[in-house]
Structures are given as C-alpha cells and as structure tokens.
C-alpha cells in the first residue's frame, strides 16, 4: 500500500498564548515515521490562493507535537495540517477539524506573591512573556468597595504597589491581560498582609 | 572628472550609530590598506532622487562622519555611502542599510536627581534630549518624540538589600514611609512601547534618609 | 480596557495591538529592504508625506492603506526564505484583522474621505504602479515602518 494512514486525533492545546498542535502517532512496524506540519491563516485562504506555509521546526520530526506559537501570531482563524512520512511512503494530509483562533486560548490566573516590607505593599509576579500585562487590585480588608488598581506592563521582580498604614490588613489579587486578544484571566487567590513597623507579617 | 578605476578594496561595515538621534556614520578601513586612505561621504533621503555630498567629510582620513544635521528629520529615512581613495585608486561606494532615526536610535538612560527627608526620598527623572543642531537652538526632549515614554525605577534598600521596582509615566516619584537613617540607591531606565525601545538602567544614585531626631 | 492600544482616527476609535506587527517587521526589515535597490522612489513617503495628512483624513487614509497592503502587497512578497515567508504571513493576517476593524468604522460613516486623502492615496497607487508588481510589493513591504510610525 503506497500510502501511509494520515495522522489522526489532531488537536490544539493552547494555554496562556502558547499553542501546540498534537496528534496520534502513525504506527508502521520496523519504520521510523516522521511528521511535517503546515499552517494557513485567513489571509492565505482569502487572498493567497489558499496556500499553506510549512513550519520548518516541525518538518520531518519524530515527535507528535509541534509548537506553533510563533506562527499563530494574529487573531484570525487558522487551519493546520500534518502529514506522515515513513521510508518511501507518505500519508495524505490530516487536517485539524475546524479552525483555531488564539482568542480561545485558556488564560490561567498569574502566580503571585504579596510582600509587606515595612509600610510598603509589594507584589512579585510570574513573567509570562511579552504578550502579558497584569491587572493588580488591592484594598484594605473590609473595604472591598474601595479597591485600587495598578496595571503592570513589565514584570521585573518586586513591583511596588503602595504604602500601607500600620494596623489594617491589605489584600491583593491579580489577573493577566493579553492586549492582542483583549482578554483577561480570572483572578488569582487573594493574599493579605499587614504592615507592622518594618517586620513583614503574612496573613492568608 | 570621470570616475577613477576603482580597484581599491571597499570600506567595510558602513553603518549608522545613533544615540538620542545623534546620527554618526561609521565604517572600517578597507581590508589590507595601511595608513593614508582618504574617504568621502554622501547621503540621500529615501524616496528622493539625489545623493548629496557632505563637504565636511570630503578627503578625511577618519572613519566616521557626523550626519546628525542631515538626518535630523525623523519622519524621513536615509541612506549614506562611503568611498575610499589611496594612491590614485578608489573603491566602490559602499552603502548603509536604510536608516530610520525613529526606530534605529538608542536612548540614553534618564538623568536622576534625588533628595531625602527623614522618611522619604524624592526622585526627579529627566529624559535625555534629542540631538540638537546648536546649543542655542530650542532643545527637544525625547519625551516629545516618543509620547508613550515611561520610566522603570529601581529603589534598593542598602540595609535590607531589598530592591523594589516602580513604573511611572510622569517624571517624579516620591517613596514615603521609609526607614530613617538608611541608605537607598536609585537607578532608572526609559521604556518606550511603540516603537519598542529601552534604554539601559542608569548608574545608581545613593542617598540616605535623615536620622530620626526623636530617636 | 487596560493596556490595549486605542487608535483615534477622527471619530473612529479602534483597539489594535501593533506590537506583534512591529516585532514581525523588525525581524525581516533588513532582509526585505535589501531586496529593494531603488533609493530614489518611495511608495508612501514621497512626494507627499503621510505625516502631512490632516487628522480628519487619517481614518480614510488608514482604511485605504490597510486595504492596499492586504489586496495588493503581501501576496506578491513570497520569498525563497521560509522564515521571511512566515513573518509575512503573520503580518498579513494581523493586517487582515485590523482591516476589518477599520472597515467597520468605514461602514458606520466614521471614516470620511476628503479631497486630500483621495489625492494622497491616488499618489500612492501611482507610485506603486510605477514599478513592476513584485518590486512594488517588496518596496511597499519594506516601507511598513513608515506606516507604523505614522499610525503610532
């Protein structure tokens, strides 16, 4: 049989703007099967004769996963396909069912650590890459209606939020915001701290 | 006069080096030529049909030429070119890539001035100025060139060794509620989002909060 | 919304993220501009500069330019370099999504075309037609930063 079976179960795993194409392996006894991936944006479909563009990092690879993040870099509907090569034989293209638009990526709340350093309220945020900004809300415990907001565009270790009065607890929560798709994650767990002279005290 | 027969090796690595839009053309001498090589320079505005000679950089033996004045309009883009001469021989004209002053310049860190009280430090940040044709001329801050310019400020408590970061849009920052009699060191960086440009962090400026008079 | 870049073209307000287009263009700028040997002609900046366009005409010019790049430029810029082709695809798809947003303003009559923008765009097309298709497309792509600088 000249043709290999086309790769099956082609799907996308997209978390926090990192997009991966995965598929089931094509099994051929005694053969190493290799795979090649191509993508097609809406532009290619509508203006460039439905052309496909190969992803060279995923040309003739043995893995059954391909990082397509670099190429899915516009908020439009993308088509993706995979083909198998084994020995002298090649499969038809297996195509992702439906399109993939990065606007559907799942956004997880950011890892966050709140610090009280003397009378200063600080936050340490996880660096999630250039696409991410953070919306940080903080308030005096019990005064949820007087929340303050700070947008953190660049994560550089410890970010200063505000100064605190001695005594009350200060609570903080954060969510990510991705400008490219104009979406935000849900909020992280709230963390509360209290300023007491220069000693930091953790209260959760 | 007709062009000399150009068999001299070409100047190499002809490129603009730009800081705060002071745009200086640099190149390396042709391979294998010792002393005595002279150069001339021309430049052109991209999209405009003519090359313009730079008289102050005619028959020079240095390997740079300040074209800041000629390339000061940052809504234009430019090319520059260099030709070498030695013992009656000459090289070809060697060009830069297309130079866009707005995106291809490097930005110096901001200037910082700090003062302190017993429990606070005040930081005043000043963005560098765009290269200026003459000291008497009206100076233009890079803030006017890049309206989205912001400052990232780092404050280090020398006693606890803890460093905090602030991101500010205006040029003053007051950090209150500090410990009296404690040294703090401040450095700052300029950050422009569109086009994406960063300065390095400035050197650190240190100051101590005044001692607590009541203690 | 926090952090999204809002472009004001007269009454038309559009949130667009230019960061990725900038990054994509910066990655291929030297390669594309090196393929354009013509120094004496510009598609976008001469004889009339984009920077001289009245603010009331900005929306119309932007609308025309996005259509121009999507309809006439990107498809003629295929190169032998797979990396460059992928970046062009990224820019083209971003332009397509921005073209749609501008198109909405145009349909809502918030993107009026005055005499000046019509003249300006006619000049751009004349510059474009002054070259063969591939050279004109490569030159236009190489001038993307002129458009981005003007927009930002």
mmCIF file of N, CA, C and O in Angstrom, chain B residues 4 8 26 35 44 62 68 70 104 110 152 161 179 186 188 202:
data_model
loop_
_atom_site.group_PDB
_atom_site.id
_atom_site.type_symbol
_atom_site.label_atom_id
_atom_site.label_comp_id
_atom_site.label_asym_id
_atom_site.label_seq_id
_atom_site.Cartn_x
_atom_site.Cartn_y
_atom_site.Cartn_z
ATOM 1 N N UNK B 4 37.583 57.392 -11.237
ATOM 2 C CA UNK B 4 38.862 56.673 -11.264
ATOM 3 C C UNK B 4 38.559 55.198 -11.363
ATOM 4 O O UNK B 4 37.461 54.746 -11.096
ATOM 5 N N UNK B 8 40.414 49.626 -5.519
ATOM 6 C CA UNK B 8 40.779 49.573 -4.096
ATOM 7 C C UNK B 8 39.705 48.772 -3.355
ATOM 8 O O UNK B 8 38.501 48.897 -3.689
ATOM 9 N N UNK B 26 29.579 55.391 10.605
ATOM 10 C CA UNK B 26 30.848 54.741 10.950
ATOM 11 C C UNK B 26 31.174 53.702 9.892
ATOM 12 O O UNK B 26 30.263 53.160 9.245
ATOM 13 N N UNK B 35 47.964 53.055 6.387
ATOM 14 C CA UNK B 35 47.620 54.465 6.543
ATOM 15 C C UNK B 35 47.477 55.115 5.174
ATOM 16 O O UNK B 35 47.833 54.537 4.152
ATOM 17 N N UNK B 44 21.564 60.214 1.203
ATOM 18 C CA UNK B 44 20.337 60.533 0.445
ATOM 19 C C UNK B 44 19.133 60.303 1.337
ATOM 20 O O UNK B 44 19.170 59.470 2.254
ATOM 21 N N UNK B 62 39.672 59.984 8.906
ATOM 22 C CA UNK B 62 38.991 59.265 9.999
ATOM 23 C C UNK B 62 37.916 58.350 9.412
ATOM 24 O O UNK B 62 37.535 58.495 8.244
ATOM 25 N N UNK B 68 24.268 64.005 11.777
ATOM 26 C CA UNK B 68 23.089 64.298 12.603
ATOM 27 C C UNK B 68 22.247 65.412 11.995
ATOM 28 O O UNK B 68 21.019 65.336 11.952
ATOM 29 N N UNK B 70 22.059 66.373 8.918
ATOM 30 C CA UNK B 70 21.432 65.985 7.643
ATOM 31 C C UNK B 70 20.292 64.979 7.837
ATOM 32 O O UNK B 70 19.454 64.808 6.964
ATOM 33 N N UNK B 104 15.713 53.338 14.899
ATOM 34 C CA UNK B 104 17.070 52.779 14.915
ATOM 35 C C UNK B 104 17.997 53.515 15.880
ATOM 36 O O UNK B 104 19.195 53.253 15.900
ATOM 37 N N UNK B 110 17.691 57.884 31.724
ATOM 38 C CA UNK B 110 17.280 59.215 32.175
ATOM 39 C C UNK B 110 18.279 59.778 33.186
ATOM 40 O O UNK B 110 19.031 59.016 33.817
ATOM 41 N N UNK B 152 11.086 53.022 34.205
ATOM 42 C CA UNK B 152 11.134 51.948 35.206
ATOM 43 C C UNK B 152 12.179 52.378 36.227
ATOM 44 O O UNK B 152 13.322 52.660 35.851
ATOM 45 N N UNK B 161 19.005 45.131 51.550
ATOM 46 C CA UNK B 161 19.357 44.590 50.221
ATOM 47 C C UNK B 161 18.095 44.261 49.402
ATOM 48 O O UNK B 161 18.173 43.519 48.420
ATOM 49 N N UNK B 179 12.684 54.018 56.129
ATOM 50 C CA UNK B 179 13.330 53.969 57.455
ATOM 51 C C UNK B 179 14.304 55.134 57.555
ATOM 52 O O UNK B 179 15.112 55.349 56.646
ATOM 53 N N UNK B 186 19.120 54.475 43.853
ATOM 54 C CA UNK B 186 18.077 54.568 42.828
ATOM 55 C C UNK B 186 18.716 54.482 41.449
ATOM 56 O O UNK B 186 19.776 55.089 41.199
ATOM 57 N N UNK B 188 17.350 54.117 37.071
ATOM 58 C CA UNK B 188 16.123 54.177 36.261
ATOM 59 C C UNK B 188 16.434 53.883 34.806
ATOM 60 O O UNK B 188 17.577 54.024 34.344
ATOM 61 N N UNK B 202 20.253 53.477 34.383
ATOM 62 C CA UNK B 202 21.274 54.480 34.690
ATOM 63 C C UNK B 202 22.190 53.942 35.784
ATOM 64 O O UNK B 202 21.900 52.909 36.405
#
